[in-house]
PDB file of C-alpha atoms in Angstrom:
ATOM      1  CA  MET A   1      42.671 -31.521   3.180  1.00 73.00           C
ATOM      2  CA  THR A   2      43.846 -32.546   6.592  1.00 82.00           C
ATOM      3  CA  VAL A   3      45.772 -30.707   9.166  1.00 89.00           C
ATOM      4  CA  ALA A   4      48.987 -32.342  10.247  1.00 89.00           C
ATOM      5  CA  VAL A   5      49.519 -32.602  13.981  1.00 95.00           C
ATOM      6  CA  VAL A   6      52.541 -33.978  15.898  1.00 94.00           C
ATOM      7  CA  PRO A   7      51.564 -36.224  18.779  1.00 94.00           C
ATOM      8  CA  GLY A   8      51.643 -34.434  22.013  1.00 95.00           C
ATOM      9  CA  THR A   9      50.482 -31.114  20.454  1.00 97.00           C
ATOM     10  CA  ILE A  10      47.246 -29.330  19.847  1.00 98.00           C
ATOM     11  CA  VAL A  11      47.193 -27.299  16.709  1.00 98.00           C
ATOM     12  CA  VAL A  12      45.165 -24.038  17.169  1.00 98.00           C
ATOM     13  CA  TYR A  13      43.991 -22.018  14.144  1.00 98.00           C
ATOM     14  CA  SER A  14      42.867 -18.646  15.349  1.00 98.00           C
ATOM     15  CA  ASP A  15      43.069 -14.895  15.154  1.00 98.00           C
ATOM     16  CA  ILE A  16      44.194 -12.788  18.065  1.00 97.00           C
ATOM     17  CA  TRP A  17      41.413 -10.286  17.996  1.00 92.00           C
ATOM     18  CA  CYS A  18      38.836 -13.104  18.030  1.00 95.00           C
ATOM     19  CA  SER A  19      37.054 -13.229  21.384  1.00 95.00           C
ATOM     20  CA  PHE A  20      36.217 -16.870  21.072  1.00 96.00           C
ATOM     21  CA  ALA A  21      39.914 -17.637  20.466  1.00 97.00           C
ATOM     22  CA  HIS A  22      40.845 -15.636  23.547  1.00 98.00           C
ATOM     23  CA  LEU A  23      38.488 -17.709  25.559  1.00 97.00           C
ATOM     24  CA  ALA A  24      39.741 -20.975  24.052  1.00 98.00           C
ATOM     25  CA  VAL A  25      43.419 -20.223  24.545  1.00 98.00           C
ATOM     26  CA  HIS A  26      42.899 -19.152  28.106  1.00 98.00           C
ATOM     27  CA  ARG A  27      41.036 -22.344  28.804  1.00 98.00           C
ATOM     28  CA  LEU A  28      43.706 -24.443  27.149  1.00 98.00           C
ATOM     29  CA  HIS A  29      46.382 -22.911  29.308  1.00 98.00           C
ATOM     30  CA  ALA A  30      44.464 -23.067  32.518  1.00 98.00           C
ATOM     31  CA  THR A  31      43.306 -26.634  31.976  1.00 98.00           C
ATOM     32  CA  ARG A  32      46.684 -27.802  31.034  1.00 98.00           C
ATOM     33  CA  SER A  33      48.173 -26.300  34.210  1.00 97.00           C
ATOM     34  CA  ARG A  34      45.407 -27.790  36.389  1.00 97.00           C
ATOM     35  CA  LEU A  35      45.999 -31.307  34.827  1.00 97.00           C
ATOM     36  CA  GLY A  36      49.764 -31.021  35.286  1.00 97.00           C
ATOM     37  CA  LEU A  37      50.334 -31.541  31.540  1.00 97.00           C
ATOM     38  CA  GLU A  38      52.662 -28.676  30.931  1.00 95.00           C
ATOM     39  CA  GLY A  39      55.815 -30.173  29.263  1.00 92.00           C
ATOM     40  CA  ARG A  40      53.688 -32.911  27.929  1.00 95.00           C
ATOM     41  CA  VAL A  41      51.234 -31.178  25.688  1.00 97.00           C
ATOM     42  CA  ALA A  42      52.300 -28.111  23.555  1.00 97.00           C
ATOM     43  CA  PHE A  43      50.153 -25.676  21.681  1.00 98.00           C
ATOM     44  CA  ASP A  44      51.033 -25.172  17.963  1.00 98.00           C
ATOM     45  CA  HIS A  45      49.464 -21.852  16.948  1.00 98.00           C
ATOM     46  CA  HIS A  46      48.542 -21.126  13.411  1.00 98.00           C
ATOM     47  CA  ALA A  47      46.939 -18.074  11.845  1.00 98.00           C
ATOM     48  CA  PHE A  48      43.307 -17.788  10.827  1.00 98.00           C
ATOM     49  CA  PRO A  49      43.704 -14.260   9.520  1.00 98.00           C
ATOM     50  CA  LEU A  50      40.252 -12.705   9.620  1.00 96.00           C
ATOM     51  CA  GLU A  51      41.146  -9.524   7.910  1.00 96.00           C
ATOM     52  CA  LEU A  52      42.460 -11.512   4.874  1.00 97.00           C
ATOM     53  CA  LEU A  53      39.447 -13.782   4.843  1.00 95.00           C
ATOM     54  CA  ASN A  54      36.911 -10.921   5.231  1.00 93.00           C
ATOM     55  CA  GLY A  55      38.763  -8.325   3.188  1.00 93.00           C
ATOM     56  CA  HIS A  56      38.707  -5.689   5.954  1.00 91.00           C
ATOM     57  CA  SER A  57      39.964  -5.186   9.498  1.00 90.00           C
ATOM     58  CA  SER A  58      37.908  -6.308  12.400  1.00 86.00           C
ATOM     59  CA  PRO A  59      35.169  -3.717  13.153  1.00 84.00           C
ATOM     60  CA  ARG A  60      35.657  -2.421  16.733  1.00 89.00           C
ATOM     61  CA  PRO A  61      31.855  -2.451  17.448  1.00 88.00           C
ATOM     62  CA  GLY A  62      32.033  -6.250  16.911  1.00 87.00           C
ATOM     63  CA  THR A  63      34.904  -6.861  19.413  1.00 89.00           C
ATOM     64  CA  ASP A  64      33.349  -4.385  21.910  1.00 90.00           C
ATOM     65  CA  SER A  65      30.081  -6.259  21.753  1.00 89.00           C
ATOM     66  CA  GLU A  66      31.822  -9.507  22.611  1.00 90.00           C
ATOM     67  CA  VAL A  67      33.517  -8.346  25.776  1.00 90.00           C
ATOM     68  CA  SER A  68      30.561  -8.756  28.085  1.00 85.00           C
ATOM     69  CA  ALA A  69      28.764 -11.412  26.046  1.00 88.00           C
ATOM     70  CA  ILE A  70      31.663 -13.886  25.735  1.00 92.00           C
ATOM     71  CA  GLY A  71      33.683 -12.590  28.678  1.00 91.00           C
ATOM     72  CA  ARG A  72      31.053 -13.676  31.114  1.00 92.00           C
ATOM     73  CA  LEU A  73      31.643 -17.231  30.098  1.00 93.00           C
ATOM     74  CA  ASP A  74      35.063 -17.146  31.815  1.00 95.00           C
ATOM     75  CA  PRO A  75      35.891 -13.778  33.436  1.00 94.00           C
ATOM     76  CA  GLU A  76      39.312 -15.201  34.566  1.00 94.00           C
ATOM     77  CA  ALA A  77      40.516 -14.860  30.989  1.00 95.00           C
ATOM     78  CA  GLY A  78      40.610 -11.125  31.571  1.00 94.00           C
ATOM     79  CA  TRP A  79      38.391  -8.799  29.503  1.00 95.00           C
ATOM     80  CA  LYS A  80      38.093  -4.992  29.216  1.00 95.00           C
ATOM     81  CA  LEU A  81      36.482  -2.625  26.754  1.00 94.00           C
ATOM     82  CA  TRP A  82      39.162  -0.643  24.846  1.00 95.00           C
ATOM     83  CA  GLN A  83      40.624   1.845  27.365  1.00 95.00           C
ATOM     84  CA  ALA A  84      43.389   3.520  25.261  1.00 96.00           C
ATOM     85  CA  PRO A  85      42.636   6.472  22.886  1.00 96.00           C
ATOM     86  CA  ASP A  86      40.486   5.461  19.906  1.00 94.00           C
ATOM     87  CA  TRP A  87      43.300   6.292  17.419  1.00 94.00           C
ATOM     88  CA  THR A  88      45.573   3.590  19.012  1.00 96.00           C
ATOM     89  CA  TYR A  89      43.048   0.728  18.253  1.00 96.00           C
ATOM     90  CA  PRO A  90      44.723  -1.896  16.120  1.00 96.00           C
ATOM     91  CA  THR A  91      43.876  -1.922  12.489  1.00 95.00           C
ATOM     92  CA  THR A  92      45.609  -5.239  11.681  1.00 97.00           C
ATOM     93  CA  THR A  93      46.749  -8.347  13.578  1.00 97.00           C
ATOM     94  CA  LEU A  94      48.943  -9.619  10.849  1.00 97.00           C
ATOM     95  CA  PRO A  95      52.189  -8.355  12.524  1.00 98.00           C
ATOM     96  CA  ALA A  96      51.165 -10.086  15.725  1.00 98.00           C
ATOM     97  CA  LEU A  97      50.270 -13.294  13.878  1.00 98.00           C
ATOM     98  CA  GLU A  98      53.609 -13.153  12.140  1.00 98.00           C
ATOM     99  CA  ALA A  99      55.374 -12.605  15.471  1.00 98.00           C
ATOM    100  CA  VAL A 100      53.854 -15.748  16.904  1.00 98.00           C
ATOM    101  CA  GLN A 101      55.062 -17.778  13.943  1.00 98.00           C
ATOM    102  CA  ALA A 102      58.485 -16.134  14.075  1.00 98.00           C
ATOM    103  CA  ALA A 103      58.791 -17.185  17.755  1.00 98.00           C
ATOM    104  CA  LYS A 104      58.527 -20.787  16.739  1.00 98.00           C
ATOM    105  CA  GLU A 105      62.180 -20.570  15.762  1.00 97.00           C
ATOM    106  CA  GLN A 106      62.778 -20.475  19.548  1.00 98.00           C
ATOM    107  CA  GLY A 107      60.451 -23.442  20.126  1.00 97.00           C
ATOM    108  CA  LEU A 108      56.637 -23.947  20.765  1.00 97.00           C
ATOM    109  CA  ALA A 109      57.020 -22.788  24.386  1.00 97.00           C
ATOM    110  CA  ALA A 110      58.211 -19.414  23.217  1.00 98.00           C
ATOM    111  CA  SER A 111      55.578 -19.141  20.558  1.00 98.00           C
ATOM    112  CA  GLU A 112      52.618 -20.030  22.863  1.00 98.00           C
ATOM    113  CA  ALA A 113      53.900 -17.673  25.504  1.00 98.00           C
ATOM    114  CA  LEU A 114      54.027 -14.818  23.134  1.00 98.00           C
ATOM    115  CA  ASP A 115      50.584 -15.730  21.654  1.00 98.00           C
ATOM    116  CA  LEU A 116      49.034 -15.743  25.101  1.00 98.00           C
ATOM    117  CA  ALA A 117      50.747 -12.401  26.038  1.00 98.00           C
ATOM    118  CA  LEU A 118      49.621 -10.720  22.860  1.00 98.00           C
ATOM    119  CA  ARG A 119      46.029 -11.748  23.497  1.00 98.00           C
ATOM    120  CA  LYS A 120      46.115 -10.313  26.955  1.00 98.00           C
ATOM    121  CA  ALA A 121      47.758  -7.238  25.631  1.00 98.00           C
ATOM    122  CA  PHE A 122      44.862  -6.572  23.362  1.00 97.00           C
ATOM    123  CA  TRP A 123      41.816  -7.893  25.342  1.00 97.00           C
ATOM    124  CA  VAL A 124      42.979  -6.779  28.768  1.00 97.00           C
ATOM    125  CA  ASP A 125      45.501  -3.989  28.439  1.00 97.00           C
ATOM    126  CA  SER A 126      44.343  -2.131  25.307  1.00 97.00           C
ATOM    127  CA  ARG A 127      47.696  -2.189  23.647  1.00 98.00           C
ATOM    128  CA  CYS A 128      48.134  -1.578  19.883  1.00 98.00           C
ATOM    129  CA  ILE A 129      49.425  -4.977  18.819  1.00 98.00           C
ATOM    130  CA  SER A 130      49.749  -3.646  15.228  1.00 97.00           C
ATOM    131  CA  LEU A 131      52.998  -1.882  16.266  1.00 98.00           C
ATOM    132  CA  ARG A 132      56.406  -3.503  16.061  1.00 97.00           C
ATOM    133  CA  SER A 133      57.494  -1.711  19.272  1.00 98.00           C
ATOM    134  CA  VAL A 134      54.515  -3.076  21.130  1.00 98.00           C
ATOM    135  CA  LEU A 135      55.158  -6.585  19.839  1.00 98.00           C
ATOM    136  CA  LEU A 136      58.768  -6.434  21.046  1.00 98.00           C
ATOM    137  CA  GLU A 137      57.647  -4.991  24.400  1.00 98.00           C
ATOM    138  CA  VAL A 138      55.227  -7.763  24.948  1.00 98.00           C
ATOM    139  CA  ALA A 139      57.803 -10.360  23.936  1.00 98.00           C
ATOM    140  CA  ALA A 140      60.275  -9.039  26.468  1.00 98.00           C
ATOM    141  CA  GLU A 141      57.631  -9.222  29.223  1.00 98.00           C
ATOM    142  CA  THR A 142      57.116 -12.989  28.634  1.00 98.00           C
ATOM    143  CA  GLY A 143      60.641 -13.647  30.023  1.00 97.00           C
ATOM    144  CA  VAL A 144      60.771 -16.539  27.499  1.00 97.00           C
ATOM    145  CA  VAL A 145      61.148 -15.020  24.066  1.00 98.00           C
ATOM    146  CA  ASP A 146      64.631 -13.842  22.814  1.00 98.00           C
ATOM    147  CA  VAL A 147      63.654 -10.336  21.723  1.00 98.00           C
ATOM    148  CA  GLU A 148      66.614  -9.741  19.513  1.00 98.00           C
ATOM    149  CA  GLN A 149      66.017 -12.964  17.577  1.00 98.00           C
ATOM    150  CA  LEU A 150      62.360 -12.098  17.212  1.00 98.00           C
ATOM    151  CA  ALA A 151      63.151  -8.596  15.998  1.00 98.00           C
ATOM    152  CA  GLU A 152      65.493 -10.001  13.371  1.00 97.00           C
ATOM    153  CA  ALA A 153      62.839 -12.330  12.193  1.00 97.00           C
ATOM    154  CA  LEU A 154      60.232  -9.606  11.988  1.00 97.00           C
ATOM    155  CA  ASP A 155      62.572  -7.240  10.142  1.00 97.00           C
ATOM    156  CA  ASP A 156      63.550  -9.677   7.384  1.00 96.00           C
ATOM    157  CA  GLY A 157      59.936 -10.889   7.063  1.00 95.00           C
ATOM    158  CA  ARG A 158      60.827 -14.590   7.146  1.00 95.00           C
ATOM    159  CA  ALA A 159      57.660 -15.573   9.035  1.00 96.00           C
ATOM    160  CA  ARG A 160      55.158 -13.797   6.793  1.00 96.00           C
ATOM    161  CA  LYS A 161      55.151 -16.766   4.351  1.00 97.00           C
ATOM    162  CA  LEU A 162      54.040 -18.955   7.252  1.00 97.00           C
ATOM    163  CA  VAL A 163      51.112 -16.705   7.889  1.00 98.00           C
ATOM    164  CA  MET A 164      50.169 -16.776   4.220  1.00 97.00           C
ATOM    165  CA  ALA A 165      50.515 -20.532   4.169  1.00 97.00           C
ATOM    166  CA  ASP A 166      48.033 -20.653   7.070  1.00 97.00           C
ATOM    167  CA  PHE A 167      45.776 -18.341   5.197  1.00 97.00           C
ATOM    168  CA  ALA A 168      45.740 -20.791   2.275  1.00 97.00           C
ATOM    169  CA  VAL A 169      44.770 -23.548   4.654  1.00 96.00           C
ATOM    170  CA  SER A 170      42.150 -21.298   6.284  1.00 97.00           C
ATOM    171  CA  GLN A 171      40.423 -20.879   2.929  1.00 96.00           C
ATOM    172  CA  THR A 172      39.866 -24.614   2.609  1.00 95.00           C
ATOM    173  CA  ASP A 173      37.109 -26.630   4.374  1.00 94.00           C
ATOM    174  CA  ALA A 174      39.687 -28.036   6.793  1.00 95.00           C
ATOM    175  CA  VAL A 175      39.408 -25.108   9.088  1.00 97.00           C
ATOM    176  CA  GLN A 176      36.023 -23.702   9.897  1.00 95.00           C
ATOM    177  CA  CYS A 177      36.566 -20.775  12.131  1.00 95.00           C
ATOM    178  CA  SER A 178      38.597 -19.119  14.752  1.00 97.00           C
ATOM    179  CA  PRO A 179      39.375 -21.069  16.984  1.00 98.00           C
ATOM    180  CA  HIS A 180      39.598 -24.530  15.456  1.00 98.00           C
ATOM    181  CA  LEU A 181      41.654 -27.145  17.380  1.00 98.00           C
ATOM    182  CA  PHE A 182      43.185 -30.276  15.996  1.00 97.00           C
ATOM    183  CA  LEU A 183      44.699 -33.319  17.552  1.00 97.00           C
ATOM    184  CA  ALA A 184      47.031 -36.032  16.187  1.00 95.00           C
ATOM    185  CA  ASP A 185      44.302 -38.739  16.289  1.00 93.00           C
ATOM    186  CA  GLY A 186      42.122 -36.770  13.876  1.00 93.00           C
ATOM    187  CA  THR A 187      39.954 -35.260  16.544  1.00 95.00           C
ATOM    188  CA  ASN A 188      39.031 -31.590  15.886  1.00 96.00           C
ATOM    189  CA  ALA A 189      36.837 -29.060  17.587  1.00 97.00           C
ATOM    190  CA  ALA A 190      35.640 -25.789  16.059  1.00 96.00           C
ATOM    191  CA  ASN A 191      34.932 -23.169  18.863  1.00 96.00           C
ATOM    192  CA  PRO A 192      35.111 -25.958  21.484  1.00 96.00           C
ATOM    193  CA  GLY A 193      32.167 -26.229  23.708  1.00 94.00           C
ATOM    194  CA  VAL A 194      30.566 -22.970  22.697  1.00 94.00           C
ATOM    195  CA  GLU A 195      27.503 -22.330  20.594  1.00 90.00           C
ATOM    196  CA  VAL A 196      26.468 -18.783  19.744  1.00 88.00           C
ATOM    197  CA  HIS A 197      24.114 -16.732  17.556  1.00 89.00           C
ATOM    198  CA  TYR A 198      24.185 -12.998  16.813  1.00 85.00           C
ATOM    199  CA  THR A 199      21.159 -10.770  17.097  1.00 86.00           C
ATOM    200  CA  ASP A 200      22.225  -8.930  13.907  1.00 83.00           C
ATOM    201  CA  ALA A 201      25.222  -8.592  11.617  1.00 83.00           C
ATOM    202  CA  TYR A 202      28.687  -8.650  13.283  1.00 78.00           C
ATOM    203  CA  GLY A 203      29.437  -5.130  14.374  1.00 77.00           C
ATOM    204  CA  THR A 204      25.832  -4.197  14.552  1.00 82.00           C
ATOM    205  CA  GLY A 205      24.261  -6.843  16.750  1.00 82.00           C
ATOM    206  CA  PHE A 206      25.686  -8.776  19.676  1.00 84.00           C
ATOM    207  CA  PRO A 207      26.434 -12.501  20.437  1.00 85.00           C
ATOM    208  CA  ILE A 208      24.283 -14.681  22.651  1.00 86.00           C
ATOM    209  CA  ALA A 209      25.902 -17.893  23.890  1.00 87.00           C
ATOM    210  CA  THR A 210      23.356 -20.701  23.860  1.00 90.00           C
ATOM    211  CA  ALA A 211      25.746 -23.323  25.146  1.00 91.00           C
ATOM    212  CA  ASP A 212      29.040 -23.438  26.898  1.00 93.00           C
ATOM    213  CA  ASN A 213      30.830 -26.752  27.961  1.00 95.00           C
ATOM    214  CA  PRO A 214      34.340 -25.994  29.201  1.00 95.00           C
ATOM    215  CA  SER A 215      34.936 -29.652  30.180  1.00 96.00           C
ATOM    216  CA  ILE A 216      35.695 -30.283  26.578  1.00 97.00           C
ATOM    217  CA  TYR A 217      39.251 -28.835  27.168  1.00 98.00           C
ATOM    218  CA  GLU A 218      40.036 -31.539  29.733  1.00 97.00           C
ATOM    219  CA  THR A 219      38.957 -34.155  27.196  1.00 97.00           C
ATOM    220  CA  LEU A 220      41.100 -32.704  24.397  1.00 97.00           C
ATOM    221  CA  LEU A 221      44.155 -32.243  26.531  1.00 97.00           C
ATOM    222  CA  LEU A 222      44.007 -35.768  27.963  1.00 96.00           C
ATOM    223  CA  GLN A 223      43.568 -37.180  24.472  1.00 95.00           C
ATOM    224  CA  ALA A 224      46.601 -35.205  23.292  1.00 96.00           C
ATOM    225  CA  ALA A 225      48.600 -36.452  26.283  1.00 94.00           C
ATOM    226  CA  ASN A 226      47.531 -40.013  25.706  1.00 87.00           C
ATOM    227  CA  ALA A 227      48.794 -39.916  22.122  1.00 71.00           C
ATOM    228  CA  LEU A 228      52.290 -39.996  23.735  1.00 64.00           C
ATOM    229  CA  GLU A 229      51.654 -43.256  25.554  1.00 61.00           C
ATOM    230  CA  PRO A 230      52.941 -46.465  24.076  1.00 51.00           C
ATOM    231  CA  ALA A 231      50.277 -48.647  22.424  1.00 45.00           C
TER     232      ALA A 231
END
């Protein structure tokens, strides 16, 4: 199975409470801005729903263990240990993943803005992105997303089938992990530039990054932009 990609876009399969995806999405946005490719290369987000793949919600000790270990690779992405009361910690990211898909009705710019804002809401601001009210608050804060249209889409559930379609793809060998990036020319990169191993099982041990090459994002973005150039 192959992942279809429109020229001028980078397809991103990921989950929002994946630290490696938070790092990758931050670097995509930062590098695109630095290269002046905003408006030329868009990010098409798709769900790699870890809780459906694993059969349980993400264990908080796992995400906590990754804040310092993965956060040190790029502190500018913004990272904090969970600061809100324990009982407000998200137990699911499916509503957030659904909201990102629903926002595509308003265009990829709206969808990618909401995706980035939701990652920051979780990893930096300790907000419960399981809640409808929080999703809509974050959407309003982007200044890009039409909140009423998003609320309507969430309330009638029209985007849930898109998340489930992504889940079906995530179960194939086409997508290896969160994050996995795809370009129109067939190039793909799983957890771009980062190699890591865990000292013990996820949620018990902690990750150690053995390699980190952020320059891969410049390569991927320039390739995506060049796909738009006439042959």
